CSV table of N, CA and C in Angstrom, one decimal:
chain,number,residue,atom,x,y,z
A,620,UNK,N,12.5,-3.4,-6.0
A,620,UNK,CA,12.2,-4.8,-6.2
A,620,UNK,C,10.9,-4.9,-7.0
A,621,UNK,N,11.0,-5.6,-8.1
A,621,UNK,CA,10.0,-5.7,-9.1
A,621,UNK,C,9.6,-7.2,-9.2
A,622,UNK,N,8.5,-7.7,-8.6
A,622,UNK,CA,8.1,-9.0,-8.6
A,622,UNK,C,6.6,-9.1,-9.0
A,623,UNK,N,6.2,-8.2,-9.8
A,623,UNK,CA,4.8,-8.2,-10.3
A,623,UNK,C,4.5,-9.3,-11.3
A,624,UNK,N,3.2,-9.7,-11.4
A,624,UNK,CA,2.7,-10.6,-12.3
A,624,UNK,C,3.5,-11.9,-12.4
A,625,UNK,N,3.7,-12.4,-11.2
A,625,UNK,CA,4.3,-13.8,-11.1
A,625,UNK,C,3.2,-14.7,-10.5
A,626,UNK,N,3.6,-15.7,-9.9
A,626,UNK,CA,2.6,-16.6,-9.2
A,626,UNK,C,3.0,-16.8,-7.7
A,627,UNK,N,3.4,-15.7,-7.1
A,627,UNK,CA,3.8,-15.7,-5.8
A,627,UNK,C,2.6,-16.0,-4.8
A,628,UNK,N,2.8,-16.8,-3.8
A,628,UNK,CA,1.8,-17.0,-2.8
A,628,UNK,C,2.3,-16.8,-1.4
A,629,UNK,N,1.4,-16.8,-0.4
A,629,UNK,CA,1.9,-16.6,0.9
A,629,UNK,C,1.8,-15.2,1.4
A,630,UNK,N,2.4,-14.9,2.5
A,630,UNK,CA,2.3,-13.6,3.1
A,630,UNK,C,3.5,-12.7,2.7
A,631,UNK,N,3.4,-11.5,2.8
A,631,UNK,CA,4.5,-10.5,2.8
A,631,UNK,C,5.3,-10.7,4.0
A,632,UNK,N,6.6,-11.1,4.0
A,632,UNK,CA,7.3,-11.4,5.2
A,632,UNK,C,7.6,-10.1,6.1
A,633,UNK,N,7.5,-10.4,7.3
A,633,UNK,CA,7.8,-9.3,8.3
A,633,UNK,C,9.2,-8.7,8.1
A,634,UNK,N,10.1,-9.5,7.6
A,634,UNK,CA,11.5,-9.1,7.5
A,634,UNK,C,11.6,-8.0,6.4
A,635,UNK,N,10.6,-7.7,5.7
A,635,UNK,CA,10.6,-6.6,4.7
A,635,UNK,C,10.9,-5.3,5.4
A,636,UNK,N,10.7,-5.1,6.6
A,636,UNK,CA,11.0,-3.9,7.3
A,636,UNK,C,12.5,-3.7,7.5
A,637,UNK,N,13.3,-4.6,7.2
A,637,UNK,CA,14.8,-4.5,7.3
A,637,UNK,C,15.4,-4.0,6.0
A,638,UNK,N,14.6,-3.7,5.0
A,638,UNK,CA,15.1,-3.2,3.8
A,638,UNK,C,15.0,-1.7,3.6
A,639,UNK,N,15.6,-1.0,4.6
A,639,UNK,CA,15.4,0.4,4.7
A,639,UNK,C,15.7,1.2,3.5
A,640,UNK,N,16.7,0.8,2.6
A,640,UNK,CA,17.0,1.6,1.5
A,640,UNK,C,16.1,1.3,0.3
A,641,UNK,N,15.1,0.5,0.4
A,641,UNK,CA,14.1,0.1,-0.7
A,641,UNK,C,13.3,1.4,-1.1
A,642,UNK,N,13.3,1.6,-2.3
A,642,UNK,CA,12.5,2.8,-2.8
A,642,UNK,C,11.3,2.4,-3.6
A,643,UNK,N,11.3,1.3,-4.3
A,643,UNK,CA,10.2,0.8,-5.1
A,643,UNK,C,9.9,-0.6,-4.7
A,644,UNK,N,8.6,-1.0,-4.5
A,644,UNK,CA,8.2,-2.3,-4.2
A,644,UNK,C,7.0,-2.7,-5.0
A,645,UNK,N,7.2,-3.5,-5.9
A,645,UNK,CA,6.1,-3.9,-6.8
A,645,UNK,C,5.8,-5.4,-6.7
A,646,UNK,N,4.7,-5.7,-6.0
A,646,UNK,CA,4.3,-7.1,-5.7
A,646,UNK,C,2.9,-7.4,-6.3
A,647,UNK,N,2.4,-6.5,-7.1
A,647,UNK,CA,1.1,-6.6,-7.7
A,647,UNK,C,1.0,-7.8,-8.7
A,648,UNK,N,-0.2,-8.2,-8.9
A,648,UNK,CA,-0.6,-9.3,-9.8
A,648,UNK,C,-0.1,-10.7,-9.4
A,649,UNK,N,0.0,-11.0,-8.1
A,649,UNK,CA,0.4,-12.3,-7.6
A,649,UNK,C,-0.8,-12.9,-6.8
A,650,UNK,N,-0.6,-13.8,-5.9
A,650,UNK,CA,-1.6,-14.4,-5.1
A,650,UNK,C,-1.2,-14.3,-3.6
A,651,UNK,N,-0.7,-13.1,-3.3
A,651,UNK,CA,-0.3,-12.9,-1.9
A,651,UNK,C,-1.5,-12.8,-1.0
A,652,UNK,N,-1.3,-13.3,0.2
A,652,UNK,CA,-2.5,-13.3,1.2
A,652,UNK,C,-2.0,-12.8,2.5
A,653,UNK,N,-2.9,-12.8,3.5
A,653,UNK,CA,-2.5,-12.2,4.8
A,653,UNK,C,-2.6,-10.7,4.8
A,654,UNK,N,-2.0,-10.1,5.8
A,654,UNK,CA,-2.1,-8.7,5.9
A,654,UNK,C,-0.8,-8.0,5.5
A,655,UNK,N,-0.8,-6.7,5.3
A,655,UNK,CA,0.4,-5.9,5.2
A,655,UNK,C,1.1,-5.9,6.5
A,656,UNK,N,2.3,-6.4,6.6
A,656,UNK,CA,3.0,-6.3,8.0
A,656,UNK,C,3.2,-5.0,8.5
A,657,UNK,N,3.1,-4.7,9.7
A,657,UNK,CA,3.3,-3.4,10.3
A,657,UNK,C,4.7,-2.9,10.1
A,658,UNK,N,5.7,-3.8,9.9
A,658,UNK,CA,7.1,-3.5,9.7
A,658,UNK,C,7.3,-2.7,8.4
A,659,UNK,N,6.3,-2.7,7.6
A,659,UNK,CA,6.3,-1.8,6.3
A,659,UNK,C,6.6,-0.4,6.7
A,660,UNK,N,6.2,0.0,7.9
A,660,UNK,CA,6.4,1.4,8.3
A,660,UNK,C,7.8,1.8,8.5
A,661,UNK,N,8.8,0.8,8.5
A,661,UNK,CA,10.2,1.1,8.6
A,661,UNK,C,10.8,1.5,7.3
A,662,UNK,N,10.1,1.4,6.3
A,662,UNK,CA,10.8,1.7,4.9
A,662,UNK,C,10.6,3.2,4.6
A,663,UNK,N,11.3,4.0,5.3
A,663,UNK,CA,11.2,5.4,5.2
A,663,UNK,C,11.6,6.0,3.8
A,664,UNK,N,12.3,5.2,3.0
A,664,UNK,CA,12.7,5.6,1.6
A,664,UNK,C,11.8,5.2,0.5
A,665,UNK,N,10.8,4.4,0.9
A,665,UNK,CA,9.8,3.8,-0.1
A,665,UNK,C,9.0,5.0,-0.8
A,666,UNK,N,9.0,5.0,-2.1
A,666,UNK,CA,8.3,6.0,-2.8
A,666,UNK,C,7.2,5.4,-3.6
A,667,UNK,N,7.2,4.2,-4.1
A,667,UNK,CA,6.2,3.6,-4.9
A,667,UNK,C,5.9,2.2,-4.4
A,668,UNK,N,4.7,1.9,-4.0
A,668,UNK,CA,4.3,0.6,-3.3
A,668,UNK,C,3.1,0.1,-4.0
A,669,UNK,N,3.3,-1.0,-4.8
A,669,UNK,CA,2.2,-1.6,-5.6
A,669,UNK,C,1.9,-3.0,-5.1
A,670,UNK,N,0.7,-3.1,-4.6
A,670,UNK,CA,0.3,-4.5,-4.1
A,670,UNK,C,-1.0,-4.9,-4.6
A,671,UNK,N,-1.5,-4.2,-5.6
A,671,UNK,CA,-2.9,-4.4,-6.2
A,671,UNK,C,-2.9,-5.8,-6.8
A,672,UNK,N,-4.2,-6.3,-6.9
A,672,UNK,CA,-4.5,-7.5,-7.5
A,672,UNK,C,-3.8,-8.7,-6.8
A,673,UNK,N,-4.0,-8.8,-5.5
A,673,UNK,CA,-3.6,-9.9,-4.7
A,673,UNK,C,-4.8,-10.4,-3.9
A,674,UNK,N,-4.6,-11.1,-2.8
A,674,UNK,CA,-5.7,-11.5,-1.9
A,674,UNK,C,-5.4,-11.0,-0.5
A,675,UNK,N,-4.8,-9.9,-0.3
A,675,UNK,CA,-4.5,-9.3,0.9
A,675,UNK,C,-5.7,-8.9,1.7
A,676,UNK,N,-5.7,-9.1,3.1
A,676,UNK,CA,-6.9,-8.8,3.9
A,676,UNK,C,-6.5,-7.9,5.1
A,677,UNK,N,-7.6,-7.5,5.8
A,677,UNK,CA,-7.4,-6.8,7.0
A,677,UNK,C,-7.4,-5.3,6.7
A,678,UNK,N,-7.1,-4.5,7.8
A,678,UNK,CA,-7.0,-3.1,7.6
A,678,UNK,C,-5.6,-2.7,7.0
A,679,UNK,N,-5.5,-1.5,6.5
A,679,UNK,CA,-4.2,-1.0,6.1
A,679,UNK,C,-3.5,-0.6,7.4
A,680,UNK,N,-2.3,-1.0,7.6
A,680,UNK,CA,-1.6,-0.7,8.9
A,680,UNK,C,-1.4,0.8,9.1
A,681,UNK,N,-1.6,1.2,10.4
A,681,UNK,CA,-1.4,2.7,10.7
A,681,UNK,C,0.0,3.0,10.6
A,682,UNK,N,0.9,2.1,10.7
A,682,UNK,CA,2.4,2.3,10.5
A,682,UNK,C,2.8,2.9,9.3
A,683,UNK,N,1.9,2.8,8.2
A,683,UNK,CA,2.2,3.4,6.9
A,683,UNK,C,2.3,4.9,7.0
A,684,UNK,N,1.8,5.5,7.9
A,684,UNK,CA,2.0,7.0,8.1
A,684,UNK,C,3.4,7.3,8.2
A,685,UNK,N,4.3,6.4,8.6
A,685,UNK,CA,5.7,6.6,8.7
A,685,UNK,C,6.4,6.7,7.4
A,686,UNK,N,5.8,6.3,6.4
A,686,UNK,CA,6.4,6.3,5.0
A,686,UNK,C,6.5,7.7,4.5
A,687,UNK,N,7.5,8.5,5.0
A,687,UNK,CA,7.5,9.9,4.6
A,687,UNK,C,7.8,10.2,3.1
A,688,UNK,N,8.3,9.3,2.4
A,688,UNK,CA,8.7,9.4,1.0
A,688,UNK,C,7.6,8.8,0.1
A,689,UNK,N,6.6,8.1,0.6
A,689,UNK,CA,5.7,7.5,-0.4
A,689,UNK,C,4.9,8.4,-1.1
A,690,UNK,N,4.9,8.3,-2.4
A,690,UNK,CA,4.1,9.3,-3.2
A,690,UNK,C,3.0,8.5,-4.0
A,691,UNK,N,3.1,7.1,-4.1
A,691,UNK,CA,2.1,6.4,-4.8
A,691,UNK,C,1.8,5.0,-4.1
A,692,UNK,N,0.6,4.8,-3.8
A,692,UNK,CA,0.2,3.5,-3.2
A,692,UNK,C,-0.9,2.9,-3.9
A,693,UNK,N,-0.6,1.7,-4.5
A,693,UNK,CA,-1.5,1.0,-5.3
A,693,UNK,C,-2.0,-0.2,-4.5
A,694,UNK,N,-3.2,-0.3,-4.1
A,694,UNK,CA,-3.7,-1.4,-3.3
A,694,UNK,C,-5.1,-1.9,-3.7
A,695,UNK,N,-5.5,-1.6,-4.8
A,695,UNK,CA,-6.9,-2.0,-5.3
A,695,UNK,C,-6.9,-3.5,-5.6
A,696,UNK,N,-8.1,-4.0,-5.6
A,696,UNK,CA,-8.3,-5.5,-6.0
A,696,UNK,C,-7.8,-6.4,-5.0
A,697,UNK,N,-7.9,-6.1,-3.7
A,697,UNK,CA,-7.6,-7.0,-2.7
A,697,UNK,C,-8.8,-7.2,-1.8
A,698,UNK,N,-8.7,-7.6,-0.6
A,698,UNK,CA,-9.8,-7.8,0.3
A,698,UNK,C,-9.6,-7.0,1.6
A,699,UNK,N,-9.0,-5.8,1.5
A,699,UNK,CA,-8.9,-5.0,2.7
A,699,UNK,C,-10.2,-4.6,3.2
A,700,UNK,N,-10.3,-4.5,4.5
A,700,UNK,CA,-11.6,-4.3,5.2
A,700,UNK,C,-11.5,-3.3,6.3
A,701,UNK,N,-12.7,-3.0,6.9
A,701,UNK,CA,-12.7,-2.1,8.0
A,701,UNK,C,-13.0,-0.6,7.5
A,702,UNK,N,-12.8,0.3,8.4
A,702,UNK,CA,-13.0,1.7,8.0
A,702,UNK,C,-11.9,2.1,7.0
A,703,UNK,N,-12.3,3.2,6.3
A,703,UNK,CA,-11.2,3.9,5.4
A,703,UNK,C,-10.0,4.2,6.3
A,704,UNK,N,-8.8,4.0,5.8
A,704,UNK,CA,-7.7,4.2,6.7
A,704,UNK,C,-7.3,5.7,6.7
A,705,UNK,N,-7.9,6.4,7.8
A,705,UNK,CA,-7.6,7.8,8.0
A,705,UNK,C,-6.2,8.2,8.0
A,706,UNK,N,-5.4,7.4,8.6
A,706,UNK,CA,-3.9,7.7,8.8
A,706,UNK,C,-3.3,8.0,7.4
A,707,UNK,N,-3.7,7.4,6.4
A,707,UNK,CA,-3.2,7.7,5.0
A,707,UNK,C,-3.3,9.2,4.6
A,708,UNK,N,-4.4,9.8,5.1
A,708,UNK,CA,-4.6,11.2,4.8
A,708,UNK,C,-3.5,12.2,5.4
A,709,UNK,N,-2.7,11.7,6.4
A,709,UNK,CA,-1.7,12.4,7.0
A,709,UNK,C,-0.4,12.3,6.3
A,710,UNK,N,-0.3,11.6,5.2
A,710,UNK,CA,0.9,11.4,4.5
A,710,UNK,C,1.1,12.5,3.5
A,711,UNK,N,2.0,13.5,3.8
A,711,UNK,CA,2.1,14.6,3.0
A,711,UNK,C,2.6,14.4,1.6
A,712,UNK,N,3.5,13.4,1.4
A,712,UNK,CA,4.1,13.2,0.2
A,712,UNK,C,3.2,12.3,-0.8
A,713,UNK,N,2.1,11.8,-0.3
A,713,UNK,CA,1.2,10.9,-1.1
A,713,UNK,C,0.5,11.7,-2.2
A,714,UNK,N,0.7,11.4,-3.4
A,714,UNK,CA,0.1,12.1,-4.5
A,714,UNK,C,-0.9,11.2,-5.2
A,715,UNK,N,-0.8,9.9,-5.2
A,715,UNK,CA,-1.7,8.9,-5.8
A,715,UNK,C,-2.1,7.8,-4.9
A,716,UNK,N,-3.4,7.6,-4.7
A,716,UNK,CA,-3.9,6.5,-3.8
A,716,UNK,C,-4.9,5.7,-4.6
A,717,UNK,N,-4.7,4.4,-4.7
A,717,UNK,CA,-5.6,3.5,-5.4
A,717,UNK,C,-6.1,2.4,-4.4
A,718,UNK,N,-7.3,2.6,-3.9
A,718,UNK,CA,-7.9,1.6,-3.0
A,718,UNK,C,-9.2,0.9,-3.5
A,719,UNK,N,-9.3,0.9,-4.8
A,719,UNK,CA,-10.6,0.5,-5.4
A,719,UNK,C,-10.7,-1.1,-5.3
A,720,UNK,N,-11.9,-1.6,-5.4
A,720,UNK,CA,-12.1,-3.0,-5.3
A,720,UNK,C,-11.6,-3.7,-4.1
A,721,UNK,N,-12.0,-3.1,-2.9
A,721,UNK,CA,-11.7,-3.7,-1.6
A,721,UNK,C,-13.0,-3.8,-0.9
A,722,UNK,N,-13.0,-4.0,0.4
A,722,UNK,CA,-14.2,-4.2,1.2
A,722,UNK,C,-14.2,-3.2,2.4
A,723,UNK,N,-13.9,-1.9,2.1
A,723,UNK,CA,-13.9,-0.9,3.2
A,723,UNK,C,-15.4,-0.6,3.5
A,724,UNK,N,-15.7,-0.2,4.7
A,724,UNK,CA,-17.1,0.2,5.1
A,724,UNK,C,-17.1,1.6,5.8
A,725,UNK,N,-18.3,2.1,5.9
A,725,UNK,CA,-18.4,3.4,6.5
A,725,UNK,C,-18.3,4.5,5.6
A,726,UNK,N,-18.1,5.7,6.2
A,726,UNK,CA,-18.1,7.0,5.5
A,726,UNK,C,-16.6,7.4,5.1
A,727,UNK,N,-16.5,8.1,4.0
A,727,UNK,CA,-15.2,8.7,3.7
A,727,UNK,C,-15.0,9.9,4.7
A,728,UNK,N,-13.8,10.0,5.2
A,728,UNK,CA,-13.5,11.1,6.1
A,728,UNK,C,-13.6,12.5,5.4
A,729,UNK,N,-14.1,13.5,6.1
A,729,UNK,CA,-14.3,14.8,5.5
A,729,UNK,C,-12.9,15.4,5.1
A,730,UNK,N,-11.8,14.9,5.8
A,730,UNK,CA,-10.5,15.4,5.5
A,730,UNK,C,-10.0,15.1,4.0
A,731,UNK,N,-10.7,14.1,3.4
A,731,UNK,CA,-10.3,13.7,2.1
A,731,UNK,C,-10.4,14.8,1.1
A,732,UNK,N,-11.3,15.7,1.3
A,732,UNK,CA,-11.6,16.7,0.3
A,732,UNK,C,-10.4,17.7,0.3
A,733,UNK,N,-9.7,17.9,1.3
A,733,UNK,CA,-8.5,18.7,1.4
A,733,UNK,C,-7.3,18.1,0.6
A,734,UNK,N,-7.4,16.7,0.4
A,734,UNK,CA,-6.3,16.1,-0.3
A,734,UNK,C,-6.6,15.9,-1.8
A,735,UNK,N,-7.8,16.3,-2.3
A,735,UNK,CA,-8.1,16.2,-3.7
A,735,UNK,C,-7.6,17.4,-4.5
A,736,UNK,N,-7.1,17.2,-5.7
A,736,UNK,CA,-6.7,18.3,-6.5
A,736,UNK,C,-7.8,19.3,-6.8
A,737,UNK,N,-7.5,20.5,-6.9
A,737,UNK,CA,-8.5,21.5,-7.3
A,737,UNK,C,-8.6,21.7,-8.8
């Protein structure tokens, strides 16, 4: 699904979790608000998830650890907050993580060093 750079507003619907065969979801460059619904964790085939440059808030849901196929997560330029989402570090398939320009607080977990390329 490619819906980037439109003028979409509102929340990401919780019904997104019913799209189990979805492999790519591009919602970046809109004006989406609210949180990432926990139902996103049902998208076990999702490989590329782009939600950067919106107005999304709150923590990154821990259910994202269920995204076994996710290799790239673009979420910069939102208003995500709280501690750095440690659960993301347990995602073995994740190769690219973009969380710039958000409002995370606290320290980076030591485990992040093991995820960085040598």
